[in-house]
Short mmCIF file of C-alpha atoms in Angstrom, two decimals:
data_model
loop_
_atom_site.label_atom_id
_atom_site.label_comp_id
_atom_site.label_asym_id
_atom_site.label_seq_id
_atom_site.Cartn_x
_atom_site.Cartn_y
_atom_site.Cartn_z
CA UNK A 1 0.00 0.00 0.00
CA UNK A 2 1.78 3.12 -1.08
CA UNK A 3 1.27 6.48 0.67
CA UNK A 4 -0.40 9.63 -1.11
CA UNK A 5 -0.25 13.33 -1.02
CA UNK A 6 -3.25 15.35 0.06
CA UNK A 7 -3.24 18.92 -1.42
CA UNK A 8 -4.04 21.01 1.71
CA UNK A 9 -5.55 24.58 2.04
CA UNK A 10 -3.94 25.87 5.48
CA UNK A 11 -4.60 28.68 7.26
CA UNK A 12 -1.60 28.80 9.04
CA UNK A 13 1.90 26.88 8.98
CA UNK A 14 2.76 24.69 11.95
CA UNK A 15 6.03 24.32 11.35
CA UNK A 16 9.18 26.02 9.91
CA UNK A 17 12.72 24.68 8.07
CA UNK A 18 15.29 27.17 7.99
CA UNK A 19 19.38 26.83 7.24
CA UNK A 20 21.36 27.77 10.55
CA UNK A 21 24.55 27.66 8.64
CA UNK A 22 26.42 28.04 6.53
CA UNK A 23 24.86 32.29 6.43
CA UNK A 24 25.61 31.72 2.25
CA UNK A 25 23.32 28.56 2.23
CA UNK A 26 20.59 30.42 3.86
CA UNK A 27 20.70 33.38 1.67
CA UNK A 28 20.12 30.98 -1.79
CA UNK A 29 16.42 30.36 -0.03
CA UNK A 30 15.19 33.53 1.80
CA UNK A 31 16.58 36.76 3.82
CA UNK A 32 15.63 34.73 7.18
CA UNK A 33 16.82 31.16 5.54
CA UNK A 34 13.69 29.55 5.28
CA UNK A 35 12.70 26.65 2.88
CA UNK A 36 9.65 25.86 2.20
CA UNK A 37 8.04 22.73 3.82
CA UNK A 38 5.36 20.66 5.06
CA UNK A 39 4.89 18.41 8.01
CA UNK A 40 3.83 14.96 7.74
CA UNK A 41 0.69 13.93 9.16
CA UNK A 42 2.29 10.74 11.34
CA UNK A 43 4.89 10.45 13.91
CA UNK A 44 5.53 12.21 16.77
CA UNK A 45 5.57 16.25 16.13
CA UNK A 46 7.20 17.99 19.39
CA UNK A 47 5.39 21.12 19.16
CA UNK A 48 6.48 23.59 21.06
CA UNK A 49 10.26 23.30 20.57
CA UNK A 50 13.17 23.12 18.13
CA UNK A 51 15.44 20.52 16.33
CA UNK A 52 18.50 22.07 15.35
CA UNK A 53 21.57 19.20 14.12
CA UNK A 54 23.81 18.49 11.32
CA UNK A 55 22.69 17.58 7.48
CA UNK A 56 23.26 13.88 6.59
CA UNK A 57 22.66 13.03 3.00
CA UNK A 58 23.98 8.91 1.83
CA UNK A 59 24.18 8.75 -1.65
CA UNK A 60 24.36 4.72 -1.38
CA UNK A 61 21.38 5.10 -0.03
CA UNK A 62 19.67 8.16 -1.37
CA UNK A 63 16.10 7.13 -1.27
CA UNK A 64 16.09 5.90 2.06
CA UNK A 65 14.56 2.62 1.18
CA UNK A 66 17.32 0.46 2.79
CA UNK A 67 18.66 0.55 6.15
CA UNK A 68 21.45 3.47 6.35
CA UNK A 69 25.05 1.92 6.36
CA UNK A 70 26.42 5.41 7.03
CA UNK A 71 27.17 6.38 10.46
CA UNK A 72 24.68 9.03 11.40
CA UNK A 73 26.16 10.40 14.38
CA UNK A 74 25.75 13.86 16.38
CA UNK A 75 29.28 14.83 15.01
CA UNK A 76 28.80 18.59 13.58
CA UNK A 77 26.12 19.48 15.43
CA UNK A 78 26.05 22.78 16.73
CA UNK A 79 25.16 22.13 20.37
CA UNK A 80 25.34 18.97 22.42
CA UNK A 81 22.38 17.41 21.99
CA UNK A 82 22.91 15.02 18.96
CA UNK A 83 19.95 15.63 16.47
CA UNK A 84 21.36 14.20 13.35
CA UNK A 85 18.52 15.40 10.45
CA UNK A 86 18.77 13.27 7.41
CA UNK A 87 17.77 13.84 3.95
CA UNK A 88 16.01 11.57 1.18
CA UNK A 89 15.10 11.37 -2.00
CA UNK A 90 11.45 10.87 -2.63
CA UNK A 91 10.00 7.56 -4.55
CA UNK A 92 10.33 4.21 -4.81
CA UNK A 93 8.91 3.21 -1.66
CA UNK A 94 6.58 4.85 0.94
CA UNK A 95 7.29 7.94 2.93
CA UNK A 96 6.70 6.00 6.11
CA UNK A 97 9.47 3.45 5.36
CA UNK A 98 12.07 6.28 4.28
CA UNK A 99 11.21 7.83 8.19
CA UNK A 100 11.55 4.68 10.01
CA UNK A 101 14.75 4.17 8.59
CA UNK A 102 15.93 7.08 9.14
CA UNK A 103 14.88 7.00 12.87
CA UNK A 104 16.36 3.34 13.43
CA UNK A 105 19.64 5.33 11.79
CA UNK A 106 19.76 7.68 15.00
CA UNK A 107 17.76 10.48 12.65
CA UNK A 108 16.09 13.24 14.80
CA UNK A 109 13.94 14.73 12.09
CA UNK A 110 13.53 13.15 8.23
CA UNK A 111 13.61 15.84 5.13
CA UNK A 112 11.69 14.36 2.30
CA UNK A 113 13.29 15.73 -1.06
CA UNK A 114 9.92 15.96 -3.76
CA UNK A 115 10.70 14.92 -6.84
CA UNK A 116 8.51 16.83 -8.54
CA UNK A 117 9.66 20.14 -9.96
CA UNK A 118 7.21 23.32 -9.24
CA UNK A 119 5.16 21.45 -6.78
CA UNK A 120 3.66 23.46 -3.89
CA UNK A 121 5.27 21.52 -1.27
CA UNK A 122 3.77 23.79 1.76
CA UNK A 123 0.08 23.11 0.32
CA UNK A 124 1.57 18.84 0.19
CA UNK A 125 0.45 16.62 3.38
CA UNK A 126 2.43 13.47 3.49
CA UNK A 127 0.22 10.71 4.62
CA UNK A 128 0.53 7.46 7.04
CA UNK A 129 -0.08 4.65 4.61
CA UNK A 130 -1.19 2.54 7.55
CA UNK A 131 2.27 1.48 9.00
CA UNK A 132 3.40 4.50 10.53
CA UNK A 133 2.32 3.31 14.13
CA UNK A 134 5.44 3.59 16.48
CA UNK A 135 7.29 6.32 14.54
CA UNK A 136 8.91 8.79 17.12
CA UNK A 137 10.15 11.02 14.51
CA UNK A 138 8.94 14.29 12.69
CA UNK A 139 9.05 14.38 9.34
CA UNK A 140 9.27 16.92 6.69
CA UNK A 141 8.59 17.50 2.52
CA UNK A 142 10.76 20.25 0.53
CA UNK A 143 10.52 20.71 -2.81
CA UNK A 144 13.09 19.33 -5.63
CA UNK A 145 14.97 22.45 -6.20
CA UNK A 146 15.45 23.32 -2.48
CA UNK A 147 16.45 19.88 -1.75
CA UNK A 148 19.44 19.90 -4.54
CA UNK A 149 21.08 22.93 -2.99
CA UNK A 150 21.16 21.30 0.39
CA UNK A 151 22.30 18.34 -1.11
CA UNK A 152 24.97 19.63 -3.06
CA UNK A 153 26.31 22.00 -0.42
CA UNK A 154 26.70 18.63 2.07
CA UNK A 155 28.46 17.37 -0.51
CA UNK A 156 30.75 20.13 -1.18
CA UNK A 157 31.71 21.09 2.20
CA UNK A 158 32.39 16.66 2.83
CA UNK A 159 34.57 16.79 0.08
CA UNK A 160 36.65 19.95 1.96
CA UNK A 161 36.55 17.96 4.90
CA UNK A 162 38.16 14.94 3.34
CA UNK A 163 41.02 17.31 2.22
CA UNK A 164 41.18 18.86 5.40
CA UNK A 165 41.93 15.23 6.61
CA UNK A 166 45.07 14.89 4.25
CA UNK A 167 46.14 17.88 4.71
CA UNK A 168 46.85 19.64 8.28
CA UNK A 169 47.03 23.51 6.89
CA UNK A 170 43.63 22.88 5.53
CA UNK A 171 40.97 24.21 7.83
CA UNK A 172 37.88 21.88 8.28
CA UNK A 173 34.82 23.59 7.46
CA UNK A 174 31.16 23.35 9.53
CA UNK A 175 28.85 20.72 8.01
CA UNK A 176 25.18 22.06 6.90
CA UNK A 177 23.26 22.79 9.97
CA UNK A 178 19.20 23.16 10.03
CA UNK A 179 16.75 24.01 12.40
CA UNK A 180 12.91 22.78 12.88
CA UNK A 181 10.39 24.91 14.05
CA UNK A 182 7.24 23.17 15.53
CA UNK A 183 4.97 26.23 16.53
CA UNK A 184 2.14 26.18 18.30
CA UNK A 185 -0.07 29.71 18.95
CA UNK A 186 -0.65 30.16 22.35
CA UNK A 187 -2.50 33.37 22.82
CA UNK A 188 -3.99 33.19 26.36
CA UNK A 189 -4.86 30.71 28.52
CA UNK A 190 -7.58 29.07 26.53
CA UNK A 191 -7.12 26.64 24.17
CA UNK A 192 -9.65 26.06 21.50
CA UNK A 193 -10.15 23.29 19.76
CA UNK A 194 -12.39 21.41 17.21
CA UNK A 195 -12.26 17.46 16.17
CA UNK A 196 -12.87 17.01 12.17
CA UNK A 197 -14.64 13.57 11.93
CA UNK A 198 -17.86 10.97 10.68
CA UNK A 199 -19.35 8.75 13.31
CA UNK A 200 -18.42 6.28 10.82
CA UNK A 201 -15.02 6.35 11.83
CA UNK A 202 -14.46 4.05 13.53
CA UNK A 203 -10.28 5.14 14.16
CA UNK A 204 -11.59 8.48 14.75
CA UNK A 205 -14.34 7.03 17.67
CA UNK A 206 -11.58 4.85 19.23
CA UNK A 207 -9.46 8.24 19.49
CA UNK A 208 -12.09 10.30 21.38
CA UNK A 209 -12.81 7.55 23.66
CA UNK A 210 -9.46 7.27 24.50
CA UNK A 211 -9.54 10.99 24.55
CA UNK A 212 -11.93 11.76 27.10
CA UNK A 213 -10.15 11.56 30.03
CA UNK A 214 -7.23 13.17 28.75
CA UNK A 215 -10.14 16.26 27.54
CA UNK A 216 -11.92 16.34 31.12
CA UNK A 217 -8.78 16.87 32.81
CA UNK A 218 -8.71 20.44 31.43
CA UNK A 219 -12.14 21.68 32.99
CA UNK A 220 -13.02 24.80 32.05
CA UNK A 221 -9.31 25.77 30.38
CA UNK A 222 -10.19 24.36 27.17
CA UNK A 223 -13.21 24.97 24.47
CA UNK A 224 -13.66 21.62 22.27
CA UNK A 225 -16.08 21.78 19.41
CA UNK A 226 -16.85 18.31 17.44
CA UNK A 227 -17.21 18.93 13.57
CA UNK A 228 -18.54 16.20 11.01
CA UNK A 229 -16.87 15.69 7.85
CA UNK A 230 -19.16 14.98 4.92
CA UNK A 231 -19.20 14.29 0.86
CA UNK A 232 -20.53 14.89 -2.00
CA UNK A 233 -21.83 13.54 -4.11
CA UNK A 234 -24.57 15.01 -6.59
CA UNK A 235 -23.56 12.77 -9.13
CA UNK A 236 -24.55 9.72 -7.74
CA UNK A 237 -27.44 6.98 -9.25
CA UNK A 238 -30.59 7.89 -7.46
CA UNK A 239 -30.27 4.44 -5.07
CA UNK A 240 -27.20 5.75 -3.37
CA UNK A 241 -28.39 9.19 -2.99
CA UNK A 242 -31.92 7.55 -0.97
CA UNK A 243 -29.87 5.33 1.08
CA UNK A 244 -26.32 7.21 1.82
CA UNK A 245 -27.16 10.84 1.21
CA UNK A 246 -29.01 13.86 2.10
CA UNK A 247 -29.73 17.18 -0.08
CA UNK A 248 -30.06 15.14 -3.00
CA UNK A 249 -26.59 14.15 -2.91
CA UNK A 250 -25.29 17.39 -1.06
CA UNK A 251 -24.18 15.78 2.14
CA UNK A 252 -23.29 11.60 2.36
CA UNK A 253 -21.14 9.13 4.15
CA UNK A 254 -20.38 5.97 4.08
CA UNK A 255 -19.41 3.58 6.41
CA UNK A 256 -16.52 2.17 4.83
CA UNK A 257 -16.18 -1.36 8.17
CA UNK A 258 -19.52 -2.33 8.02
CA UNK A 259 -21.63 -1.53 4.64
CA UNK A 260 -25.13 -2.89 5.92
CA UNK A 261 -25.29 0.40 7.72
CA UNK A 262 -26.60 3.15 5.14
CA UNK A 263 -24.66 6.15 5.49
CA UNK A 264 -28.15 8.24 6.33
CA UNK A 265 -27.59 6.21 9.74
CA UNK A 266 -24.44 7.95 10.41
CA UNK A 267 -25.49 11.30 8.94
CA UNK A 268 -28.69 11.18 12.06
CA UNK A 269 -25.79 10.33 14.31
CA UNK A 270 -24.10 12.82 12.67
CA UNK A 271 -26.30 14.96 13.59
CA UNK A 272 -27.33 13.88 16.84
CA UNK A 273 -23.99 13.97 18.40
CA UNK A 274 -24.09 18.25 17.11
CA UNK A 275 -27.15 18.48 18.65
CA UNK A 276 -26.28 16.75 21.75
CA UNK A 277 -22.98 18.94 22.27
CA UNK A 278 -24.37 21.73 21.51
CA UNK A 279 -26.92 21.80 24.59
CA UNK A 280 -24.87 20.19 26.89
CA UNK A 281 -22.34 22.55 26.59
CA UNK A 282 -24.76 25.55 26.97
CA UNK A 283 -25.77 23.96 30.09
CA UNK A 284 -22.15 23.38 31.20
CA UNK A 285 -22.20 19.44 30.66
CA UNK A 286 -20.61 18.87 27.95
CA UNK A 287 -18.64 15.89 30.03
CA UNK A 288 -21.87 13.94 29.70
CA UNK A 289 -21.45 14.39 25.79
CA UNK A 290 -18.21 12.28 25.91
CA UNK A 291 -19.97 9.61 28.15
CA UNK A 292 -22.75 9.44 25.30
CA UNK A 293 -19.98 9.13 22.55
CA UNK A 294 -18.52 5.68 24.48
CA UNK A 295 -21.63 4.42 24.78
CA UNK A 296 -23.14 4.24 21.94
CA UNK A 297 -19.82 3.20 19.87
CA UNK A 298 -19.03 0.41 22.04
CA UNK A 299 -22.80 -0.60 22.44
CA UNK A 300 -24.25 0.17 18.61
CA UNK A 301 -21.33 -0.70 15.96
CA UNK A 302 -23.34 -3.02 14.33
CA UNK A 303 -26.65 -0.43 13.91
CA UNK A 304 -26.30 3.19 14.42
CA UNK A 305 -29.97 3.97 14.99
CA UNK A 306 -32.55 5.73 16.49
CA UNK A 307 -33.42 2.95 19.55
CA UNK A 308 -29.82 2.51 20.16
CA UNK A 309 -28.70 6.40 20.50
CA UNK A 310 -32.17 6.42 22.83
CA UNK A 311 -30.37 3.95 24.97
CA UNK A 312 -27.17 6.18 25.21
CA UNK A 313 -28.91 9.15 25.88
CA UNK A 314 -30.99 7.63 28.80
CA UNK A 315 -27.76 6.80 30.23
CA UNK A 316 -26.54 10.38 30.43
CA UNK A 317 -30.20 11.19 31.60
CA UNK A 318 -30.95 13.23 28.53
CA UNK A 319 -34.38 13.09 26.21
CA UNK A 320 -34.10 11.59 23.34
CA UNK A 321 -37.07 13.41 21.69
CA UNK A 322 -35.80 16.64 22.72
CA UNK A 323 -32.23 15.68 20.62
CA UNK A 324 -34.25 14.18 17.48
CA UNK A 325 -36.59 17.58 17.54
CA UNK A 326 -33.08 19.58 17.30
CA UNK A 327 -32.25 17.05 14.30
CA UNK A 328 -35.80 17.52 12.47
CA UNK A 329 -35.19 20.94 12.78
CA UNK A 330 -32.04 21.31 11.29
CA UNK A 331 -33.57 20.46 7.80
CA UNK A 332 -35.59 22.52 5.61
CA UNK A 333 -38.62 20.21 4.61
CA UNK A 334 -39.76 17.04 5.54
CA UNK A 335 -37.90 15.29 2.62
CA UNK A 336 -34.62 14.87 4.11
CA UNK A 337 -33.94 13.05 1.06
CA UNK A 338 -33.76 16.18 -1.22
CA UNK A 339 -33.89 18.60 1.64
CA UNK A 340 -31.00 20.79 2.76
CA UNK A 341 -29.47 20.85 6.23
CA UNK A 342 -28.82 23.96 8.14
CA UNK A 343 -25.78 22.30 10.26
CA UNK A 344 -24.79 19.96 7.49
CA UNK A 345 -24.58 23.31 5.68
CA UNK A 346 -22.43 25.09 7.79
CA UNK A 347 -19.80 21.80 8.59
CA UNK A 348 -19.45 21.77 4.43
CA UNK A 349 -19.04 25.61 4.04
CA UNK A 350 -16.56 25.89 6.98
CA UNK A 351 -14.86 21.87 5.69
CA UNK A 352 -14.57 23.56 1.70
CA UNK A 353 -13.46 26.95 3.23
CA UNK A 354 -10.46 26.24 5.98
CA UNK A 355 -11.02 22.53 6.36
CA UNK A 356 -7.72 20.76 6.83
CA UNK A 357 -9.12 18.47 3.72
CA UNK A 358 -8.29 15.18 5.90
CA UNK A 359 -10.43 13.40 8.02
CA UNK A 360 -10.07 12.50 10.84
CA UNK A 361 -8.19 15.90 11.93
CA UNK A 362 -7.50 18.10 14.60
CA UNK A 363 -7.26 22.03 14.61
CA UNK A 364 -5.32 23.56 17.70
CA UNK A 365 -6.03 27.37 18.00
CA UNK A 366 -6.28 27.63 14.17
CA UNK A 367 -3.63 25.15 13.52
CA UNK A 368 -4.17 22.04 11.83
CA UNK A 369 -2.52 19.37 14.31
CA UNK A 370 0.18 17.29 12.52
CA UNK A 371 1.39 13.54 13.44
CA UNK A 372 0.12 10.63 14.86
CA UNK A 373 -3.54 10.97 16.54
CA UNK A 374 -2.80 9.69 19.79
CA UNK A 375 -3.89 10.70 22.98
CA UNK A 376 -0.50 11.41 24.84
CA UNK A 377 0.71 13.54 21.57
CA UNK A 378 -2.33 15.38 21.20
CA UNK A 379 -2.21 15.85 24.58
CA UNK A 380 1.21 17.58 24.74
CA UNK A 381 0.06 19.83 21.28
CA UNK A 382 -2.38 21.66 23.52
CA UNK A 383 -0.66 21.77 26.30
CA UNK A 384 1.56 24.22 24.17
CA UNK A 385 -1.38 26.29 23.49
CA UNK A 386 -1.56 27.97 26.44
CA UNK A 387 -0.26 30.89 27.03
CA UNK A 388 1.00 29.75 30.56
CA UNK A 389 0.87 25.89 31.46
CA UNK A 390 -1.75 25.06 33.64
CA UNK A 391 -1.17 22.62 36.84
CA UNK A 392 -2.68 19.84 34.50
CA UNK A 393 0.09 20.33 31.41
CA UNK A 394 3.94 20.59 34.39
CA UNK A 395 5.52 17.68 34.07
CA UNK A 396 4.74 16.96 30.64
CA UNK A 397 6.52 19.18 28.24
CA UNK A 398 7.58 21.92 30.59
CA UNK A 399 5.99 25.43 29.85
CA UNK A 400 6.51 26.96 26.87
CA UNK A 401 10.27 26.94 26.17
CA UNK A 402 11.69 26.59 22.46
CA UNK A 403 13.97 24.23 22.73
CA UNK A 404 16.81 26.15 20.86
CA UNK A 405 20.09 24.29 20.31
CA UNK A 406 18.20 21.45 21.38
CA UNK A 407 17.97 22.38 25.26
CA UNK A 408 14.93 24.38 26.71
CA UNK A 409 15.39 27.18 28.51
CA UNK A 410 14.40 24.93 31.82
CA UNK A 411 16.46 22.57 31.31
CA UNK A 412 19.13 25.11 30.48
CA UNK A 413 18.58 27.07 34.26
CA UNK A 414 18.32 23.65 36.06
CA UNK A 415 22.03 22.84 34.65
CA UNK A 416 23.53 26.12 35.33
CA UNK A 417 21.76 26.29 38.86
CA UNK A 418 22.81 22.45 39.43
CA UNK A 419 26.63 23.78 37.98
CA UNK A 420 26.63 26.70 40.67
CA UNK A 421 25.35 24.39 43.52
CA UNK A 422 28.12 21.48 42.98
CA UNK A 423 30.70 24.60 42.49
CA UNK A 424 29.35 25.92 45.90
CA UNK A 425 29.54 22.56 47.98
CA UNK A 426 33.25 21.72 45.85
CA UNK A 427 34.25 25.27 47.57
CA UNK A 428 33.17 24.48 50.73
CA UNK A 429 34.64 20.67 50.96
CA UNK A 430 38.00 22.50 49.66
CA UNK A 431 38.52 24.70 52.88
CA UNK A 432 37.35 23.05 55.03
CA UNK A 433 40.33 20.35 53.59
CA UNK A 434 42.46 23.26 53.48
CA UNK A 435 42.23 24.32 56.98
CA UNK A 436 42.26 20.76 58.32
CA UNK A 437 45.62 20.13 56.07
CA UNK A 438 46.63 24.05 57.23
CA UNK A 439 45.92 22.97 60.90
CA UNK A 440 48.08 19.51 60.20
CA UNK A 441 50.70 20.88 58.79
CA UNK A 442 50.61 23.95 62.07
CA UNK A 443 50.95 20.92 64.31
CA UNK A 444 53.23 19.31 62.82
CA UNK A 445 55.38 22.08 62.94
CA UNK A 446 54.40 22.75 66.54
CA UNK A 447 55.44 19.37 67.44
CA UNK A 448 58.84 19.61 65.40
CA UNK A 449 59.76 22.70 67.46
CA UNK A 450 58.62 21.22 70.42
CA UNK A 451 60.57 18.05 70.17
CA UNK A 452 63.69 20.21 68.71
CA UNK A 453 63.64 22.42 72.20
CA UNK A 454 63.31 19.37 74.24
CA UNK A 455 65.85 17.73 72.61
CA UNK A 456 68.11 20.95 72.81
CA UNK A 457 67.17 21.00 76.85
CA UNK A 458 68.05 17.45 77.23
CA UNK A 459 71.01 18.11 75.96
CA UNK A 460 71.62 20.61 78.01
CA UNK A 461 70.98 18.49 80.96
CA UNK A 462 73.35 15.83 79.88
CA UNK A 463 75.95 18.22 79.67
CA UNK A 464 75.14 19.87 83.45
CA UNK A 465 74.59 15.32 84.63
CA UNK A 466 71.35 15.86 84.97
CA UNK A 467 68.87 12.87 83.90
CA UNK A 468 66.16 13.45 82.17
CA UNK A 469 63.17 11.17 83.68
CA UNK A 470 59.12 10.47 83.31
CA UNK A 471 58.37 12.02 85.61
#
């Protein structure tokens, strides 16, 4: 199964590639150095912080497709963290094998060169092609042009290396360096958020179950809107349109793991689940929204229906009949059929408009989330949305710190406080050993005079027949 591209409309970029040196490199791209890029949507994106490390580029391996035979090490980069960022050729094999072995190389962060001349890399989305579970890595797209003056710069300043080697009045030059931004807005102390998905999902279920207590730990510091991802499809035989659609053909789904279930069953959940949010959260419930969304997935994967939402709504104490009038509502005429669908309406408009054209998806104050949909990542993304941490987010990513050179400002004051405190007890253990080896040494010297008089004295007594006794 080979991954795809996704063009992409974004409303904002979530992450940044720039050249940190060599100053020459970065002026072939932009006055700040920037290349243009786009993050992968799998793997583990650390947003909030940098990766800054030496260029590798193996041309016995440019593709990436093969385990890496060349030592990627943290040699060359510019701090002391080792972030080694690799480059590869695109094609020939998926985008998720290319990252993996890059990662298993020691890679911090995987630069996908296109191989397609002209292409809008920044509006690209590199996929998951269903085997990227596990990855740890970012990974980035540039386009073909960009990638070749990386490339051939690496290349160029290895060559002057090797010289350098055989040859001791040759200076050694500084390998390609680049840095990764992964940004996250963080405006105040509210994070907003909204959940692109189809109740048909059944991935996209599993991840808000999993979800919820991760959400609920939040409270009130946090504003989560679901949104429902539909399709169209006006050109569809009239039999597809009855069973799967709405609007004549304005607004379907599908449910792709179990096809008994026509997709006008998961458009009333669809809808349902809007209507349900929406009053629970004017009410200041929306926690009983989440319980509703476990029960009914775990309890009605085989029918999405009326009788079974009635059960899950009973459980949260909610009518039913005050939800389905909400639904009825929502459409225009009787006919849902051919009828339009006020909220359908306004999910497409707002999908076709800023959507991030990939379902399921999250959007993190206005930022399309990128990387693998799991709890603990998605987690740490909105934790870096806040202007200030809140009690919930210490002690998982630290508060908002770029980690610049590859160490956070933190972790930076923790060393140099840790550096001043060993100095301090060092100086301390050192005189008090100096005045215990200044008060030997006085002693000694004490008893060296002493035993030098007494000597002298007995002496002195031998000489005058005196004795000299113990007493």
């Amino acid at each position: 199964k080979i991954s795809i591209l996704i063009l992409a409309v974004l409303t904002l970029a979530s992450s940044k590639l720039l050249v940190y040196n060599p100053k020459s490199l970065a002026k072939k791209f932009s006055p700040s150095g920037e290349i243009k890029s786009s993050l992968a949507n799998f793997g583990d994106t650390p947003y909030g912080h940098n990766i800054i490390g030496r260029a590798w580029y193996d041309p016995e391996n440019a593709n990436g497709c093969k385990e890496f035979k060349l030592n990627i090490t943290g040699e060359g980069d510019p701090d002391t963290n080792a972030s080694p960022i690799v480059l590869v050729q695109r094609g020939d094999c998926p985008f998720v094998k290319k990252v993996r072995n890059v990662e298993h190389a020691g890679g911090a962060l995987a630069i996908i060169i296109d191989n397609k001349a002209g292409e809008m890399v920044d509006h690209v989305i590199m996929v998951d092609d269903g085997t990227g579970g596990g990855i740890k890595i970012p990974s980035m797209l540039i386009g073909k042009k960009d990638g070749q003056k990386i490339v051939s710069e690496i290349e160029k300043r290895e060559k002057k290396a090797e010289e350098a080697d055989d040859d001791e009045d040759l200076r050694k030059p500084t390998p390609v360096q680049l840095i990764a931004r992964f940004e996250m807005p963080h405006p105040d102390n509210r994070v907003e958020y909204d959940f692109w998905y189809s109740s048909a999902d059944q991935g996209a279920i599993d991840f808000l179950v999993e979800w919820e207590d991760f959400h609920n730990k939040f409270k009130k510091d946090v504003y989560f809107t679901p949104r429902f991802v539909t399709w169209n499809c006006k050109g569809c035989d009239e039999v597809t349109k009855k069973r799967d659609c709405f609007g004549d053909g304005k607004y379907c789904a599908y449910h792709l793991e179990n096809t008994a279930i026509a997709g006008r069953e998961v458009l009333y959940e669809n809808l349902r689940e809007k209507c349900l949010h929406d009053k629970l959260q004017k009410k200041g419930n929306d926690k009983a929204w989440w319980s509703y969304v476990h029960f009914v997935h775990s309890h009605c994967r085989k029918s999405l229906t009326g009788p079974c939402s009635k059960e899950g709504m009973k459980e949260i104490g909610v009518d039913y009949d005050d939800i389905q009038d909400c639904v009825n509502d929502s459409f225009y005429d009787d006919d849902h059929t051919t009828s339009d669908n006020r909220i359908l309406m306004k999910e497409s408009e707002s999908w076709n408009t800023n959507g991030p054209s990939f379902s399921p998806a999250l959007i993190v104050n206005n930022i399309t989330y990128r990387g693998s949909l799991t709890p603990d990542n998605v987690f740490e993304a909105i934790c870096e949305g806040f202007e200030k941490h809140p009690s919930e987010c210490r002690g998982s990513s630290g508060s908002h710190t770029n980690i610049f050179n590859g160490i956070s400002t933190e972790t930076m004051v923790f060393i140099i406080v840790g550096i001043l405190a060993c100095n301090l007890v060092l100086l301390v253990l050192y005189r008090r050993y100096y005045k215990n080896e200044m008060q030997t040494e006085v002693r000694t010297a004490a008893h060296s005079a002493v035993s030098q008089y007494f000597a002298i004295q007995n002496n002195d007594r031998e000489e005058m027949g005196l004795k000299s006794t113990g007493i």
